[in-house]
PDB file of C-alpha atoms and ligand atoms in Angstrom:
ATOM      1  CA  MET A  12     -69.139-116.016  -2.337  1.00 83.00           C
ATOM      2  CA  ALA A  13     -67.845-115.648  -5.858  1.00 94.00           C
ATOM      3  CA  LYS A  14     -64.474-115.143  -7.460  1.00 97.00           C
ATOM      4  CA  PHE A  15     -63.241-111.619  -8.054  1.00 98.00           C
ATOM      5  CA  LEU A  16     -60.269-109.859  -9.563  1.00 98.00           C
ATOM      6  CA  PHE A  17     -58.212-108.302  -6.791  1.00 98.00           C
ATOM      7  CA  VAL A  18     -55.785-105.598  -7.886  1.00 98.00           C
ATOM      8  CA  THR A  19     -53.596-103.750  -5.430  1.00 99.00           C
ATOM      9  CA  ASP A  20     -50.758-101.268  -5.349  1.00 98.00           C
ATOM     10  CA  LEU A  21     -47.864-102.411  -3.124  1.00 98.00           C
ATOM     11  CA  ASP A  22     -46.056 -99.563  -1.300  1.00 98.00           C
ATOM     12  CA  ASN A  23     -48.213 -98.059   1.440  1.00 98.00           C
ATOM     13  CA  THR A  24     -51.264 -99.958   0.183  1.00 98.00           C
ATOM     14  CA  LEU A  25     -50.752-103.742   0.458  1.00 98.00           C
ATOM     15  CA  VAL A  26     -47.473-103.265   2.313  1.00 98.00           C
ATOM     16  CA  GLY A  27     -47.119-101.075   5.391  1.00 98.00           C
ATOM     17  CA  ASP A  28     -48.895-102.972   8.181  1.00 98.00           C
ATOM     18  CA  ASP A  29     -47.361-106.449   8.548  1.00 98.00           C
ATOM     19  CA  ASN A  30     -50.009-107.860  10.895  1.00 98.00           C
ATOM     20  CA  ALA A  31     -52.924-106.732   8.753  1.00 98.00           C
ATOM     21  CA  LEU A  32     -51.147-108.172   5.703  1.00 98.00           C
ATOM     22  CA  ILE A  33     -51.005-111.625   7.305  1.00 98.00           C
ATOM     23  CA  GLU A  34     -54.755-111.539   7.922  1.00 98.00           C
ATOM     24  CA  LEU A  35     -55.549-110.232   4.436  1.00 98.00           C
ATOM     25  CA  TYR A  36     -53.315-112.820   2.775  1.00 98.00           C
ATOM     26  CA  ASP A  37     -54.990-115.582   4.735  1.00 98.00           C
ATOM     27  CA  ARG A  38     -58.422-114.516   3.454  1.00 98.00           C
ATOM     28  CA  LEU A  39     -57.242-113.940  -0.110  1.00 98.00           C
ATOM     29  CA  GLN A  40     -55.347-117.182  -0.411  1.00 98.00           C
ATOM     30  CA  LYS A  41     -58.386-119.185   0.741  1.00 97.00           C
ATOM     31  CA  HIS A  42     -60.562-117.266  -1.713  1.00 97.00           C
ATOM     32  CA  ARG A  43     -58.149-117.989  -4.538  1.00 98.00           C
ATOM     33  CA  GLU A  44     -58.129-121.706  -3.738  1.00 97.00           C
ATOM     34  CA  GLU A  45     -61.880-122.034  -3.215  1.00 97.00           C
ATOM     35  CA  TYR A  46     -63.335-119.725  -5.836  1.00 97.00           C
ATOM     36  CA  GLY A  47     -60.578-118.908  -8.328  1.00 97.00           C
ATOM     37  CA  THR A  48     -60.119-115.293  -7.242  1.00 98.00           C
ATOM     38  CA  LYS A  49     -57.146-113.718  -8.987  1.00 98.00           C
ATOM     39  CA  ILE A  50     -54.506-111.602  -7.275  1.00 98.00           C
ATOM     40  CA  VAL A  51     -52.720-108.846  -9.189  1.00 98.00           C
ATOM     41  CA  TYR A  52     -50.087-106.390  -7.960  1.00 98.00           C
ATOM     42  CA  ALA A  53     -49.946-103.045  -9.756  1.00 98.00           C
ATOM     43  CA  THR A  54     -46.849-101.078  -8.802  1.00 98.00           C
ATOM     44  CA  GLY A  55     -44.550 -98.362 -10.061  1.00 98.00           C
ATOM     45  CA  ARG A  56     -41.570-100.558  -9.200  1.00 98.00           C
ATOM     46  CA  SER A  57     -39.310-102.154 -11.795  1.00 98.00           C
ATOM     47  CA  PRO A  58     -38.757-105.948 -11.794  1.00 97.00           C
ATOM     48  CA  ILE A  59     -35.612-105.455  -9.666  1.00 97.00           C
ATOM     49  CA  LEU A  60     -37.277-103.353  -6.974  1.00 98.00           C
ATOM     50  CA  TYR A  61     -40.332-105.614  -7.022  1.00 98.00           C
ATOM     51  CA  GLN A  62     -38.196-108.682  -6.334  1.00 98.00           C
ATOM     52  CA  GLU A  63     -36.529-106.844  -3.435  1.00 98.00           C
ATOM     53  CA  LEU A  64     -39.864-106.080  -1.814  1.00 98.00           C
ATOM     54  CA  LYS A  65     -41.212-109.562  -2.524  1.00 98.00           C
ATOM     55  CA  LYS A  66     -38.302-111.064  -0.636  1.00 98.00           C
ATOM     56  CA  GLU A  67     -38.356-108.551   2.193  1.00 98.00           C
ATOM     57  CA  LYS A  68     -42.088-108.888   2.865  1.00 97.00           C
ATOM     58  CA  ASN A  69     -42.527-112.492   1.735  1.00 97.00           C
ATOM     59  CA  LEU A  70     -45.234-111.496  -0.751  1.00 98.00           C
ATOM     60  CA  LEU A  71     -47.583-114.149  -2.127  1.00 97.00           C
ATOM     61  CA  ASP A  72     -47.019-115.057  -5.771  1.00 97.00           C
ATOM     62  CA  PRO A  73     -49.621-113.092  -7.735  1.00 98.00           C
ATOM     63  CA  ASP A  74     -51.541-114.350 -10.799  1.00 98.00           C
ATOM     64  CA  ALA A  75     -50.256-111.353 -12.716  1.00 98.00           C
ATOM     65  CA  LEU A  76     -47.934-108.447 -12.139  1.00 98.00           C
ATOM     66  CA  ILE A  77     -48.311-104.918 -13.454  1.00 98.00           C
ATOM     67  CA  LEU A  78     -44.921-103.235 -13.095  1.00 98.00           C
ATOM     68  CA  ALA A  79     -43.335 -99.897 -13.991  1.00 98.00           C
ATOM     69  CA  VAL A  80     -46.627 -97.950 -13.591  1.00 98.00           C
ATOM     70  CA  GLY A  81     -48.577-100.163 -15.972  1.00 98.00           C
ATOM     71  CA  THR A  82     -46.036-100.285 -18.786  1.00 98.00           C
ATOM     72  CA  GLU A  83     -45.172-103.968 -18.193  1.00 98.00           C
ATOM     73  CA  ILE A  84     -47.571-106.871 -17.592  1.00 98.00           C
ATOM     74  CA  TYR A  85     -46.337-110.298 -16.520  1.00 98.00           C
ATOM     75  CA  THR A  86     -48.694-113.282 -16.302  1.00 95.00           C
ATOM     76  CA  ASN A  87     -48.282-116.833 -14.986  1.00 87.00           C
ATOM     77  CA  GLY A  88     -44.920-116.155 -13.353  1.00 89.00           C
ATOM     78  CA  SER A  89     -43.312-115.294 -16.702  1.00 93.00           C
ATOM     79  CA  HIS A  90     -40.161-113.154 -16.655  1.00 93.00           C
ATOM     80  CA  THR A  91     -40.930-111.688 -20.073  1.00 96.00           C
ATOM     81  CA  PRO A  92     -43.458-108.867 -20.335  1.00 97.00           C
ATOM     82  CA  ASP A  93     -46.657-109.653 -22.266  1.00 97.00           C
ATOM     83  CA  SER A  94     -45.829-108.794 -25.868  1.00 96.00           C
ATOM     84  CA  ALA A  95     -49.421-107.979 -26.862  1.00 96.00           C
ATOM     85  CA  TRP A  96     -49.353-105.225 -24.232  1.00 96.00           C
ATOM     86  CA  SER A  97     -45.939-103.913 -25.313  1.00 96.00           C
ATOM     87  CA  GLU A  98     -47.235-103.693 -28.883  1.00 96.00           C
ATOM     88  CA  GLU A  99     -50.104-101.484 -27.746  1.00 95.00           C
ATOM     89  CA  LEU A 100     -47.646 -99.068 -26.144  1.00 96.00           C
ATOM     90  CA  SER A 101     -45.161 -98.770 -28.997  1.00 94.00           C
ATOM     91  CA  PRO A 102     -46.975 -96.496 -31.518  1.00 92.00           C
ATOM     92  CA  GLY A 103     -45.865 -92.874 -31.027  1.00 88.00           C
ATOM     93  CA  TRP A 104     -43.409 -93.713 -28.224  1.00 95.00           C
ATOM     94  CA  ASN A 105     -39.874 -92.451 -28.712  1.00 97.00           C
ATOM     95  CA  ARG A 106     -37.824 -92.976 -25.566  1.00 97.00           C
ATOM     96  CA  ASN A 107     -34.697 -91.198 -26.839  1.00 98.00           C
ATOM     97  CA  LEU A 108     -36.665 -88.111 -27.777  1.00 98.00           C
ATOM     98  CA  VAL A 109     -38.342 -88.034 -24.357  1.00 98.00           C
ATOM     99  CA  VAL A 110     -34.943 -88.226 -22.645  1.00 98.00           C
ATOM    100  CA  ALA A 111     -33.490 -85.515 -24.942  1.00 98.00           C
ATOM    101  CA  ILE A 112     -36.306 -83.085 -24.083  1.00 98.00           C
ATOM    102  CA  THR A 113     -36.040 -83.697 -20.357  1.00 98.00           C
ATOM    103  CA  THR A 114     -32.340 -82.749 -20.340  1.00 97.00           C
ATOM    104  CA  HIS A 115     -33.443 -79.088 -20.745  1.00 97.00           C
ATOM    105  CA  PHE A 116     -34.957 -79.205 -17.261  1.00 98.00           C
ATOM    106  CA  SER A 117     -32.289 -79.021 -14.582  1.00 97.00           C
ATOM    107  CA  GLU A 118     -34.920 -79.521 -11.823  1.00 98.00           C
ATOM    108  CA  LEU A 119     -35.450 -83.123 -12.955  1.00 98.00           C
ATOM    109  CA  VAL A 120     -33.229 -85.551 -11.067  1.00 98.00           C
ATOM    110  CA  PRO A 121     -33.029 -88.931 -12.823  1.00 98.00           C
ATOM    111  CA  GLN A 122     -34.137 -91.934 -10.762  1.00 98.00           C
ATOM    112  CA  PRO A 123     -31.756 -94.929 -10.511  1.00 98.00           C
ATOM    113  CA  ASP A 124     -31.022 -96.865 -13.713  1.00 98.00           C
ATOM    114  CA  SER A 125     -33.107 -99.829 -12.538  1.00 97.00           C
ATOM    115  CA  GLU A 126     -36.220 -97.608 -12.693  1.00 98.00           C
ATOM    116  CA  GLN A 127     -35.581 -96.454 -16.264  1.00 98.00           C
ATOM    117  CA  ARG A 128     -37.572 -98.919 -18.346  1.00 98.00           C
ATOM    118  CA  PRO A 129     -38.337 -99.425 -22.053  1.00 98.00           C
ATOM    119  CA  PHE A 130     -41.662 -97.553 -21.729  1.00 98.00           C
ATOM    120  CA  LYS A 131     -40.940 -95.430 -18.647  1.00 98.00           C
ATOM    121  CA  VAL A 132     -38.595 -92.507 -18.000  1.00 98.00           C
ATOM    122  CA  SER A 133     -38.539 -91.503 -14.323  1.00 98.00           C
ATOM    123  CA  PHE A 134     -37.276 -88.584 -12.255  1.00 98.00           C
ATOM    124  CA  PHE A 135     -37.409 -87.154  -8.778  1.00 98.00           C
ATOM    125  CA  LEU A 136     -38.986 -83.715  -8.755  1.00 98.00           C
ATOM    126  CA  GLU A 137     -39.634 -81.689  -5.635  1.00 97.00           C
ATOM    127  CA  GLN A 138     -43.256 -80.776  -5.010  1.00 96.00           C
ATOM    128  CA  THR A 139     -42.543 -77.023  -4.844  1.00 96.00           C
ATOM    129  CA  LYS A 140     -40.971 -77.127  -8.315  1.00 97.00           C
ATOM    130  CA  ALA A 141     -43.485 -79.565  -9.796  1.00 97.00           C
ATOM    131  CA  VAL A 142     -46.303 -77.048 -10.130  1.00 95.00           C
ATOM    132  CA  LYS A 143     -44.240 -74.945 -12.529  1.00 97.00           C
ATOM    133  CA  ILE A 144     -42.149 -77.609 -14.253  1.00 98.00           C
ATOM    134  CA  ILE A 145     -44.782 -80.223 -15.122  1.00 98.00           C
ATOM    135  CA  PRO A 146     -46.917 -77.976 -17.400  1.00 97.00           C
ATOM    136  CA  GLN A 147     -43.788 -76.667 -19.167  1.00 98.00           C
ATOM    137  CA  LEU A 148     -42.405 -80.148 -19.692  1.00 98.00           C
ATOM    138  CA  GLU A 149     -45.786 -81.422 -20.858  1.00 97.00           C
ATOM    139  CA  SER A 150     -46.037 -78.652 -23.428  1.00 97.00           C
ATOM    140  CA  ASP A 151     -42.486 -79.265 -24.736  1.00 97.00           C
ATOM    141  CA  LEU A 152     -43.150 -82.986 -25.086  1.00 96.00           C
ATOM    142  CA  GLN A 153     -46.404 -82.292 -26.892  1.00 94.00           C
ATOM    143  CA  LYS A 154     -44.788 -79.806 -29.282  1.00 95.00           C
ATOM    144  CA  SER A 155     -42.393 -82.556 -30.334  1.00 94.00           C
ATOM    145  CA  GLY A 156     -45.367 -84.684 -31.338  1.00 92.00           C
ATOM    146  CA  LEU A 157     -44.885 -87.160 -28.500  1.00 93.00           C
ATOM    147  CA  ASN A 158     -47.945 -89.027 -27.323  1.00 91.00           C
ATOM    148  CA  VAL A 159     -47.002 -89.302 -23.656  1.00 96.00           C
ATOM    149  CA  LYS A 160     -48.469 -88.948 -20.184  1.00 96.00           C
ATOM    150  CA  LEU A 161     -46.905 -87.480 -17.034  1.00 97.00           C
ATOM    151  CA  ILE A 162     -47.740 -89.169 -13.739  1.00 97.00           C
ATOM    152  CA  TYR A 163     -46.716 -87.440 -10.488  1.00 97.00           C
ATOM    153  CA  SER A 164     -46.843 -89.358  -7.202  1.00 96.00           C
ATOM    154  CA  SER A 165     -46.119 -88.839  -3.511  1.00 95.00           C
ATOM    155  CA  GLY A 166     -44.786 -85.317  -3.986  1.00 95.00           C
ATOM    156  CA  ILE A 167     -41.544 -86.620  -5.497  1.00 97.00           C
ATOM    157  CA  ASP A 168     -41.845 -89.215  -8.312  1.00 98.00           C
ATOM    158  CA  LEU A 169     -42.394 -88.143 -11.906  1.00 98.00           C
ATOM    159  CA  ASP A 170     -42.964 -90.850 -14.530  1.00 98.00           C
ATOM    160  CA  ILE A 171     -43.217 -90.237 -18.261  1.00 98.00           C
ATOM    161  CA  VAL A 172     -44.993 -93.102 -20.054  1.00 98.00           C
ATOM    162  CA  PRO A 173     -46.896 -93.702 -23.326  1.00 97.00           C
ATOM    163  CA  ARG A 174     -50.353 -92.098 -23.349  1.00 95.00           C
ATOM    164  CA  SER A 175     -52.008 -95.487 -23.786  1.00 93.00           C
ATOM    165  CA  SER A 176     -50.419 -96.768 -20.599  1.00 94.00           C
ATOM    166  CA  ASP A 177     -51.053 -96.553 -16.889  1.00 96.00           C
ATOM    167  CA  LYS A 178     -52.094 -98.925 -14.122  1.00 98.00           C
ATOM    168  CA  GLY A 179     -55.779 -98.536 -15.003  1.00 98.00           C
ATOM    169  CA  GLN A 180     -55.381 -99.422 -18.666  1.00 97.00           C
ATOM    170  CA  ALA A 181     -53.204-102.394 -17.744  1.00 98.00           C
ATOM    171  CA  VAL A 182     -56.024-103.632 -15.493  1.00 98.00           C
ATOM    172  CA  GLN A 183     -58.491-103.350 -18.399  1.00 97.00           C
ATOM    173  CA  PHE A 184     -56.155-105.525 -20.455  1.00 97.00           C
ATOM    174  CA  LEU A 185     -56.116-108.250 -17.762  1.00 97.00           C
ATOM    175  CA  ARG A 186     -59.824-107.941 -17.027  1.00 97.00           C
ATOM    176  CA  GLN A 187     -60.662-108.583 -20.665  1.00 96.00           C
ATOM    177  CA  LYS A 188     -58.127-111.386 -20.952  1.00 95.00           C
ATOM    178  CA  TRP A 189     -59.581-113.171 -17.906  1.00 97.00           C
ATOM    179  CA  LYS A 190     -63.186-112.074 -18.524  1.00 97.00           C
ATOM    180  CA  PHE A 191     -63.964-110.378 -15.221  1.00 98.00           C
ATOM    181  CA  VAL A 192     -66.692-107.710 -15.276  1.00 98.00           C
ATOM    182  CA  ALA A 193     -65.866-104.345 -13.676  1.00 98.00           C
ATOM    183  CA  GLU A 194     -68.318-105.056 -10.840  1.00 97.00           C
ATOM    184  CA  LYS A 195     -66.290-108.135  -9.873  1.00 98.00           C
ATOM    185  CA  THR A 196     -63.013-106.249  -9.963  1.00 98.00           C
ATOM    186  CA  VAL A 197     -61.598-104.274  -7.059  1.00 98.00           C
ATOM    187  CA  VAL A 198     -58.620-101.939  -7.201  1.00 98.00           C
ATOM    188  CA  CYS A 199     -56.732-100.578  -4.162  1.00 99.00           C
ATOM    189  CA  GLY A 200     -54.289 -97.697  -3.896  1.00 98.00           C
ATOM    190  CA  ASP A 201     -52.824 -94.784  -1.970  1.00 98.00           C
ATOM    191  CA  SER A 202     -51.083 -92.318  -4.295  1.00 97.00           C
ATOM    192  CA  GLY A 203     -50.931 -90.443  -7.597  1.00 96.00           C
ATOM    193  CA  ASN A 204     -50.056 -93.322  -9.862  1.00 97.00           C
ATOM    194  CA  ASP A 205     -53.112 -95.176  -8.505  1.00 98.00           C
ATOM    195  CA  ILE A 206     -55.580 -92.506  -9.673  1.00 98.00           C
ATOM    196  CA  ALA A 207     -55.692 -94.244 -13.073  1.00 98.00           C
ATOM    197  CA  LEU A 208     -56.899 -97.436 -11.346  1.00 98.00           C
ATOM    198  CA  PHE A 209     -59.936 -95.564 -10.029  1.00 98.00           C
ATOM    199  CA  ALA A 210     -60.534 -93.259 -12.990  1.00 98.00           C
ATOM    200  CA  VAL A 211     -60.518 -95.790 -15.821  1.00 96.00           C
ATOM    201  CA  GLY A 212     -64.005 -97.288 -15.312  1.00 96.00           C
ATOM    202  CA  VAL A 213     -66.471 -98.523 -12.726  1.00 97.00           C
ATOM    203  CA  GLU A 214     -64.268-101.077 -10.991  1.00 98.00           C
ATOM    204  CA  ARG A 215     -64.820-101.135  -7.237  1.00 98.00           C
ATOM    205  CA  GLY A 216     -62.124 -99.045  -5.582  1.00 98.00           C
ATOM    206  CA  VAL A 217     -60.609 -99.012  -2.098  1.00 98.00           C
ATOM    207  CA  ILE A 218     -58.637 -95.933  -1.094  1.00 98.00           C
ATOM    208  CA  VAL A 219     -56.651 -96.827   2.014  1.00 98.00           C
ATOM    209  CA  GLY A 220     -56.934 -94.567   5.065  1.00 98.00           C
ATOM    210  CA  ASN A 221     -53.326 -93.408   4.730  1.00 98.00           C
ATOM    211  CA  ALA A 222     -53.814 -92.213   1.127  1.00 98.00           C
ATOM    212  CA  ARG A 223     -51.698 -89.297  -0.126  1.00 97.00           C
ATOM    213  CA  PRO A 224     -53.243 -85.831  -0.633  1.00 96.00           C
ATOM    214  CA  GLU A 225     -53.183 -86.104  -4.456  1.00 96.00           C
ATOM    215  CA  LEU A 226     -55.436 -89.195  -4.416  1.00 97.00           C
ATOM    216  CA  LEU A 227     -57.714 -87.772  -1.712  1.00 98.00           C
ATOM    217  CA  GLN A 228     -58.101 -84.578  -3.724  1.00 97.00           C
ATOM    218  CA  TRP A 229     -58.981 -86.566  -6.852  1.00 98.00           C
ATOM    219  CA  HIS A 230     -61.506 -88.599  -4.839  1.00 98.00           C
ATOM    220  CA  ASN A 231     -63.127 -85.437  -3.459  1.00 98.00           C
ATOM    221  CA  GLU A 232     -63.433 -83.986  -6.942  1.00 98.00           C
ATOM    222  CA  ASN A 233     -64.725 -87.250  -8.460  1.00 97.00           C
ATOM    223  CA  PRO A 234     -66.954 -88.857  -5.842  1.00 95.00           C
ATOM    224  CA  ALA A 235     -68.490 -92.240  -6.768  1.00 98.00           C
ATOM    225  CA  ASP A 236     -70.422 -94.775  -4.708  1.00 97.00           C
ATOM    226  CA  TYR A 237     -68.239 -97.563  -6.117  1.00 98.00           C
ATOM    227  CA  HIS A 238     -65.193 -96.015  -4.423  1.00 98.00           C
ATOM    228  CA  TYR A 239     -64.664 -96.557  -0.717  1.00 98.00           C
ATOM    229  CA  LEU A 240     -62.406 -94.452   1.470  1.00 98.00           C
ATOM    230  CA  ALA A 241     -61.235 -96.747   4.260  1.00 98.00           C
ATOM    231  CA  LYS A 242     -60.529 -95.684   7.826  1.00 98.00           C
ATOM    232  CA  ASP A 243     -57.792 -98.260   8.386  1.00 98.00           C
ATOM    233  CA  PHE A 244     -54.328 -98.009   6.900  1.00 98.00           C
ATOM    234  CA  CYS A 245     -52.717-100.252   4.271  1.00 98.00           C
ATOM    235  CA  ALA A 246     -53.801-103.946   4.312  1.00 98.00           C
ATOM    236  CA  GLY A 247     -56.218-103.130   7.157  1.00 98.00           C
ATOM    237  CA  GLY A 248     -57.948-100.610   4.899  1.00 98.00           C
ATOM    238  CA  ILE A 249     -58.081-103.149   2.076  1.00 98.00           C
ATOM    239  CA  LEU A 250     -59.753-105.719   4.344  1.00 98.00           C
ATOM    240  CA  GLU A 251     -62.263-103.091   5.442  1.00 98.00           C
ATOM    241  CA  GLY A 252     -63.010-102.208   1.810  1.00 98.00           C
ATOM    242  CA  LEU A 253     -63.353-105.814   0.633  1.00 98.00           C
ATOM    243  CA  LYS A 254     -65.900-106.416   3.393  1.00 98.00           C
ATOM    244  CA  HIS A 255     -67.712-103.161   2.537  1.00 98.00           C
ATOM    245  CA  PHE A 256     -68.210-104.308  -1.067  1.00 98.00           C
ATOM    246  CA  GLY A 257     -69.124-107.874  -0.015  1.00 97.00           C
ATOM    247  CA  PHE A 258     -66.153-109.501  -1.707  1.00 97.00           C
ATOM    248  CA  LEU A 259     -65.149-111.210   1.536  1.00 94.00           C
TER     249      LEU A 259
HETATM  250  C1  GLC B 304     -41.929 -96.642  -7.720  1.00 90.32           C
HETATM  251  C2  GLC B 304     -40.894 -96.714  -8.843  1.00 90.32           C
HETATM  252  C3  GLC B 304     -40.557 -95.334  -9.346  1.00 90.32           C
HETATM  253  C4  GLC B 304     -41.820 -94.553  -9.686  1.00 90.32           C
HETATM  254  C5  GLC B 304     -42.753 -94.529  -8.494  1.00 90.32           C
HETATM  255  C6  GLC B 304     -44.061 -93.832  -8.789  1.00 90.32           C
HETATM  256  O1  GLC B 304     -41.364 -96.069  -6.585  1.00 90.32           O
HETATM  257  O2  GLC B 304     -39.738 -97.366  -8.375  1.00 90.32           O
HETATM  258  O3  GLC B 304     -39.758 -95.438 -10.504  1.00 90.32           O
HETATM  259  O4  GLC B 304     -41.503 -93.249 -10.068  1.00 90.32           O
HETATM  260  O5  GLC B 304     -43.048 -95.866  -8.122  1.00 90.32           O
HETATM  261  O6  GLC B 304     -44.752 -94.378  -9.871  1.00 90.32           O
HETATM  262 MG1   MG B 305     -48.307 -96.759  -3.177  1.00 90.32          MG
END
C-alpha cells in the first residue's frame, strides 16, 4: 500500500449515504495515518455552506479544501485562501463587468449572497432555459473581452468563473505542490462541476453510481480506462472505485 491523493466532491458524492461514509472514513483515516495519504474536498460550496455541511455530517478535517468550484484553495486548516492561487485567477477577471452583463438576462436568478464569491458569480437557471441562454450569455461575455468559463451543474446551478479556474485546475495546483503523480491521484464526482476533475489529465477517476446525466454523457463521449463508473451510490461508489484501482 502506498500513499495517494484522494480528492472528492461533497454533495451526492462523499455525502449521501451515511453508513457507507462511516466505512470509507475509517479506511481513509487509517491510510492517512499509516501512509500519509492526503484528503481533499472539492466542492462548489462557499466557506459558509461548507461549514454547515461539515457540522451536519461531522466531516473529517481534510488536508486541503477546494471551495467555490475551484476558485478558492485552503491548505492546513487556514481560513485565508491560498494567495498564489488567487493570483493565477486575477488576470482578465472583472467581477463587476460579469455582473453587469448578466443583468441583461432575466432568466438568471441570483444565488444567495453567501455563494457570490470574489472569483465566482452564481445563478439558478432552469434546464429548459439553459440550452438557449448559456450560448447567448457566453457570447456576450466573450464580446466584452472577458476570459471566463460557464459551468452548469445538476440542471439548475450556473457558475461563472475565471477561465483558468475549475476544480480540475485546482487539483493540479495541489498535486504539484505536494508532488503526487497523476497515477497516484484519484478524483471522485457526480455532476457537471466535477467534469473538470476528470477532463484535466490522467488522474484516476471514480464516477459514483448516482451521477447526474451531464457527467454520464461526458463520460460516454470521453471514455478512458482510468475512469471507473461505480455501481454503488455516493461513498459506497467511492469505496468500490478505490478498490478497483488498488488504492485500498
Ligand atoms: C454549490 C454552490 C453553488 C454552485 C453549485 C454548483 O451548490 O453552493 O453556488 O452553483 O455548487 O457548482
Ligand atoms: Mg456533487
